[in-house]
Amino acid sequence: MPDQHRPRIATTRAGLRAALAGAPRPIGLVPTMGALHDGHRALLERARRENATVVATIFVNPMQFDNAADLAAYPRTEAGDLAICGEAGVDLVFMPGGDEVYPPGFDTTVHVDRLTRGLEGEHRPGHFDGVATVVAVLLNLAGAERAYFGQKDAQQLLVVRRMAADLAIPTEVIACPTVRDRDGLAISSRNVRLTPAQRAAAPVLHRALRAAEAAWRAGERSGDALRRAMLDALAAEPLADPEYVSVAEPATLREVDEATGPVLLSMAVRFGEIRLIDNLPLA
Ligand code: PAF
């Protein structure tokens, strides 16, 4: 069996810069918090197809966790992550310690305003400040031509794109489709923390999105009726505790009264301690 490709590893800012000096361009960057799964694999593989050099970052960013227990419980799977990076043909993995991302004296927060007022931003205060700040640092450090983000975190994608445009960071932000298990559950690092019963119940998110989509395709345009279609589908699953459902304009994330144009359906649903999100763009 041929030796598996092993990516280089950098753990410091200086090491990253040195490894990328003279690297073939374009560079494609895939920022992650590790616990890599098939969703990340799709990002890495697309970056591999479209770039001469592929860099993955693995950093569990404390600044974006609004809840210490959630940060502590976040899965850390370094050996498996490096194996996936190797299989996907990643050239370099940046795995910095906290001081390399936020050196002593770090005193800057990147805040994207209007886009973060609703949905995840409303329910996870400070979360997007943490995401925008760390992604700004990572984009600046890597100087990549392209960076890849999953559509599953639809609000994150919009926030990162806005941030990069507003701060004149020249990296192109590329959206990649949500990867789902066969039963429709969107793949997420949090899925492994579901009990078997919760895992069996979790595809209800996708069913609820599909129920609203079916109503929309049948001509329903009332935002309230579409939100109700999602809530009714979720109510059929006793383990599912909805936090919000949304029918919003895809560019601004403002809730719509009438879905006269394209909309983004989205939701957050709790299964015990585990909080899952999903979305479906309709156009
Ligand atoms: O989506 C994630 O894994 C994280 O929010 C990101 C973009 C890597 C920033 O820490």
Coordinates of C-alpha atoms and ligand atoms in Angstrom, one line a residue:
M1 CA 0.0 0.0 0.0
P2 CA 1.5 3.4 -0.9
D3 CA 2.4 5.7 2.0
Q4 CA -0.5 8.0 2.9
H5 CA 0.1 11.7 2.0
R6 CA 1.0 13.5 5.2
P7 CA 0.4 17.3 5.4
R8 CA 3.1 19.5 6.9
I9 CA 2.1 21.0 10.2
A10 CA 2.6 24.6 11.4
T11 CA 1.8 25.6 15.0
T12 CA 3.0 29.2 15.0
R13 CA 2.4 32.3 12.9
A14 CA 6.0 32.3 11.9
G15 CA 5.9 28.7 10.9
L16 CA 2.8 29.3 8.8
R17 CA 4.4 32.2 7.1
A18 CA 7.6 30.3 6.4
A19 CA 5.7 27.3 5.1
L20 CA 3.7 29.4 2.7
A21 CA 6.6 31.6 1.5
G22 CA 7.0 30.6 -2.1
A23 CA 4.1 28.1 -2.0
P24 CA 2.4 27.6 -5.4
R25 CA -0.6 29.9 -5.9
P26 CA -3.5 30.1 -5.7
I27 CA -3.8 29.0 -2.0
G28 CA -7.1 27.6 -0.8
L29 CA -7.9 27.9 2.9
V30 CA -10.3 25.7 4.9
P31 CA -10.7 27.1 8.5
T32 CA -12.1 24.5 10.9
M33 CA -12.3 23.8 14.6
G34 CA -11.3 20.2 14.0
A35 CA -13.6 17.2 14.7
L36 CA -13.5 16.9 10.9
H37 CA -16.3 15.0 9.2
D38 CA -17.6 14.5 5.7
G39 CA -18.8 18.1 5.5
H40 CA -15.2 19.3 6.1
R41 CA -13.9 16.6 3.7
A42 CA -16.1 18.1 0.9
L43 CA -14.6 21.6 1.7
L44 CA -11.1 20.2 1.6
E45 CA -11.6 18.3 -1.6
R46 CA -13.1 21.3 -3.4
A47 CA -10.2 23.4 -2.2
R48 CA -7.9 20.7 -3.5
R49 CA -9.5 20.7 -6.9
E50 CA -9.4 24.5 -7.2
N51 CA -6.0 25.5 -5.8
A52 CA -2.3 24.7 -6.1
T53 CA -1.8 24.8 -2.3
V54 CA -4.4 23.8 0.3
V55 CA -4.2 24.9 3.9
A56 CA -6.5 23.7 6.6
T57 CA -6.6 25.4 10.0
I58 CA -7.6 23.5 13.2
F59 CA -8.3 25.8 16.1
V60 CA -11.1 25.5 18.7
N61 CA -11.8 29.2 19.1
P62 CA -12.8 30.0 22.7
M63 CA -13.9 33.4 21.6
Q64 CA -16.9 32.1 19.7
F65 CA -18.3 29.9 22.5
D66 CA -21.0 31.6 24.5
N67 CA -21.1 28.7 26.9
A68 CA -18.1 27.2 28.8
A69 CA -19.6 23.7 29.0
D70 CA -20.1 23.7 25.2
L71 CA -16.4 24.7 24.7
A72 CA -15.3 22.0 27.1
A73 CA -17.5 19.3 25.4
Y74 CA -16.4 20.3 21.9
P75 CA -14.8 17.1 20.4
R76 CA -11.0 17.0 19.9
T77 CA -10.0 14.4 17.4
E78 CA -6.5 15.4 16.3
A79 CA -5.2 12.1 14.9
G80 CA -8.4 11.5 12.9
D81 CA -8.4 15.1 11.7
L82 CA -4.8 14.8 10.3
A83 CA -5.8 11.5 8.6
I84 CA -8.7 13.2 6.9
C85 CA -6.5 16.1 5.8
G86 CA -4.0 13.6 4.5
E87 CA -6.6 11.7 2.5
A88 CA -7.9 15.0 1.1
G89 CA -4.5 16.0 -0.1
V90 CA -4.1 19.0 2.2
D91 CA -0.5 20.5 1.9
L92 CA -0.4 22.3 5.3
V93 CA -2.3 22.1 8.5
F94 CA -2.1 25.2 10.8
M95 CA -2.8 24.1 14.4
P96 CA -1.9 27.1 16.5
G97 CA -2.0 27.4 20.3
G98 CA -4.2 30.1 21.7
D99 CA -1.4 32.6 22.0
E100 CA -0.6 32.3 18.4
V101 CA -4.1 33.4 17.3
Y102 CA -4.6 35.8 20.2
P103 CA -1.1 36.9 21.3
P104 CA -0.7 38.6 24.7
G105 CA -2.2 42.0 24.6
F106 CA -4.7 41.1 21.8
D107 CA -7.5 43.7 22.2
T108 CA -9.5 43.8 19.0
T109 CA -13.0 42.4 18.3
V110 CA -14.5 42.3 14.8
H111 CA -18.2 43.0 15.0
V112 CA -20.5 42.6 12.0
D113 CA -23.6 44.5 13.0
R114 CA -26.9 44.1 11.2
L115 CA -26.3 40.6 9.9
T116 CA -25.7 39.3 13.4
R117 CA -28.8 40.7 15.1
G118 CA -31.1 37.7 14.5
L119 CA -31.1 33.9 14.3
E120 CA -27.8 32.5 15.8
G121 CA -26.6 36.0 16.7
E122 CA -29.7 36.6 18.8
H123 CA -29.5 33.2 20.6
R124 CA -25.7 33.0 21.0
P125 CA -24.6 36.4 22.2
G126 CA -21.0 37.2 21.2
H127 CA -20.7 34.1 19.0
F128 CA -20.3 36.0 15.7
D129 CA -17.8 38.5 17.2
G130 CA -15.7 35.4 18.0
V131 CA -16.1 34.0 14.5
A132 CA -15.5 37.2 12.6
T133 CA -12.4 38.0 14.8
V134 CA -10.8 34.6 14.4
V135 CA -11.6 34.4 10.7
A136 CA -10.1 37.8 10.1
V137 CA -6.9 36.8 11.8
L138 CA -6.7 33.5 9.9
L139 CA -7.4 35.1 6.5
N140 CA -4.8 37.7 7.2
L141 CA -2.2 35.1 8.3
A142 CA -2.8 32.8 5.4
G143 CA -3.1 35.4 2.6
A144 CA -5.1 32.8 0.6
E145 CA -6.8 33.6 -2.6
R146 CA -9.9 31.5 -1.6
A147 CA -11.5 30.4 1.7
Y148 CA -14.2 27.7 1.9
F149 CA -17.2 27.7 4.2
G150 CA -20.2 25.4 4.5
Q151 CA -23.7 26.6 3.6
K152 CA -25.0 24.7 6.7
D153 CA -23.7 27.7 8.8
A154 CA -25.6 30.1 6.5
Q155 CA -25.4 33.1 8.8
Q156 CA -21.7 32.5 9.5
L157 CA -21.1 32.4 5.7
L158 CA -22.8 35.8 5.3
V159 CA -21.0 37.3 8.3
V160 CA -17.6 36.1 7.0
R161 CA -18.3 37.4 3.5
R162 CA -19.4 40.8 4.8
M163 CA -16.4 41.0 7.2
A164 CA -13.9 40.2 4.4
A165 CA -15.5 42.7 2.1
D166 CA -15.7 45.5 4.7
L167 CA -12.1 45.0 5.9
A168 CA -10.8 44.8 2.4
I169 CA -9.4 41.3 2.9
P170 CA -8.9 40.1 -0.7
T171 CA -9.7 36.4 -0.1
E172 CA -12.7 35.2 -2.0
V173 CA -15.2 33.5 0.3
I174 CA -16.6 30.4 -1.3
A175 CA -19.9 28.7 -0.2
C176 CA -20.1 24.9 -0.3
P177 CA -23.4 22.9 -0.2
T178 CA -24.5 21.2 3.1
V179 CA -23.5 17.6 3.3
R180 CA -26.2 15.3 4.7
D181 CA -26.5 11.8 6.0
R182 CA -28.7 9.4 4.1
D183 CA -31.6 10.2 6.4
G184 CA -31.3 14.0 5.7
L185 CA -29.5 15.0 8.9
A186 CA -27.0 17.7 8.1
I187 CA -23.5 16.5 9.1
S188 CA -22.2 18.4 12.2
S189 CA -19.5 17.8 14.8
R190 CA -22.3 17.9 17.4
N191 CA -24.1 14.9 15.9
V192 CA -21.7 12.5 17.7
R193 CA -22.9 13.8 21.0
L194 CA -26.5 12.8 20.4
T195 CA -27.8 9.7 22.2
P196 CA -29.1 6.9 19.8
A197 CA -32.7 8.1 20.5
Q198 CA -31.8 11.7 19.8
R199 CA -29.9 10.7 16.6
A200 CA -33.0 8.8 15.4
A201 CA -35.1 11.9 16.1
A202 CA -32.7 14.5 14.6
P203 CA -33.7 14.2 10.9
V204 CA -36.9 16.0 11.9
L205 CA -35.0 19.2 11.1
H206 CA -34.7 18.3 7.5
R207 CA -38.3 17.0 7.4
A208 CA -39.5 20.3 8.8
L209 CA -37.5 22.3 6.2
R210 CA -38.9 20.1 3.5
A211 CA -42.4 20.5 4.8
A212 CA -42.1 24.3 4.5
E213 CA -40.5 23.9 1.1
A214 CA -43.4 21.8 -0.1
A215 CA -45.9 24.4 1.1
W216 CA -43.8 27.1 -0.7
R217 CA -43.7 25.1 -3.9
A218 CA -47.5 24.7 -3.7
G219 CA -47.8 28.5 -3.6
E220 CA -47.8 29.4 0.1
R221 CA -46.0 32.8 0.5
S222 CA -47.0 33.8 4.0
G223 CA -44.0 33.9 6.3
D224 CA -46.1 32.9 9.3
A225 CA -47.6 30.0 7.4
L226 CA -44.2 28.7 6.4
R227 CA -42.9 29.1 9.9
R228 CA -46.0 27.3 11.2
A229 CA -45.3 24.4 8.7
M230 CA -41.8 24.0 10.2
L231 CA -43.1 24.1 13.8
D232 CA -45.9 21.6 13.1
A233 CA -43.4 19.2 11.6
L234 CA -41.0 19.6 14.6
A235 CA -43.9 19.2 17.1
A236 CA -44.4 15.6 15.8
E237 CA -41.0 14.7 17.3
P238 CA -41.2 14.7 21.2
L239 CA -37.4 14.9 21.7
A240 CA -37.1 18.0 19.5
D241 CA -37.3 21.4 21.3
P242 CA -37.3 24.2 18.8
E243 CA -35.4 27.3 19.7
Y244 CA -36.4 29.3 16.6
V245 CA -37.6 28.8 13.1
S246 CA -37.1 31.5 10.5
V247 CA -38.1 32.6 7.0
A248 CA -35.7 35.3 6.1
E249 CA -34.4 37.3 3.1
P250 CA -31.2 35.4 2.1
A251 CA -29.0 38.5 1.8
T252 CA -30.1 40.5 4.9
L253 CA -31.6 37.7 7.1
R254 CA -34.5 39.9 7.9
E255 CA -37.7 37.9 8.7
V256 CA -40.2 38.2 5.8
D257 CA -44.0 38.7 6.1
E258 CA -44.5 37.6 2.5
A259 CA -42.0 35.4 0.6
T260 CA -42.2 37.4 -2.6
G261 CA -38.6 36.5 -3.6
P262 CA -36.0 33.9 -2.6
V263 CA -36.0 33.1 1.1
L264 CA -33.8 31.2 3.5
L265 CA -35.6 28.7 5.8
S266 CA -33.6 28.1 8.9
M267 CA -33.9 26.7 12.5
A268 CA -32.2 25.8 15.7
V269 CA -33.5 22.8 17.6
R270 CA -32.4 21.4 20.9
F271 CA -32.2 17.7 21.7
G272 CA -31.4 17.7 25.4
E273 CA -28.1 19.6 25.7
I274 CA -27.3 19.3 22.0
R275 CA -28.3 22.2 19.8
L276 CA -28.5 21.5 16.0
I277 CA -29.0 24.0 13.2
D278 CA -30.1 23.6 9.6
N279 CA -31.3 25.6 6.7
L280 CA -32.7 25.4 3.2
P281 CA -32.5 28.2 0.6
L282 CA -35.6 28.5 -1.6
A283 CA -35.3 30.2 -4.9
Ligands
PAF1 O1 -17.3 26.8 11.3 C1 -16.4 26.7 12.1 O2 -15.9 25.6 12.3 C2 -15.9 27.9 12.8 O3 -16.9 28.8 13.1 C3 -14.7 28.6 12.1 C4 -15.2 29.2 10.8 C5 -13.6 27.6 11.8 C6 -14.2 29.8 12.9 O4 -13.7 29.3 14.1

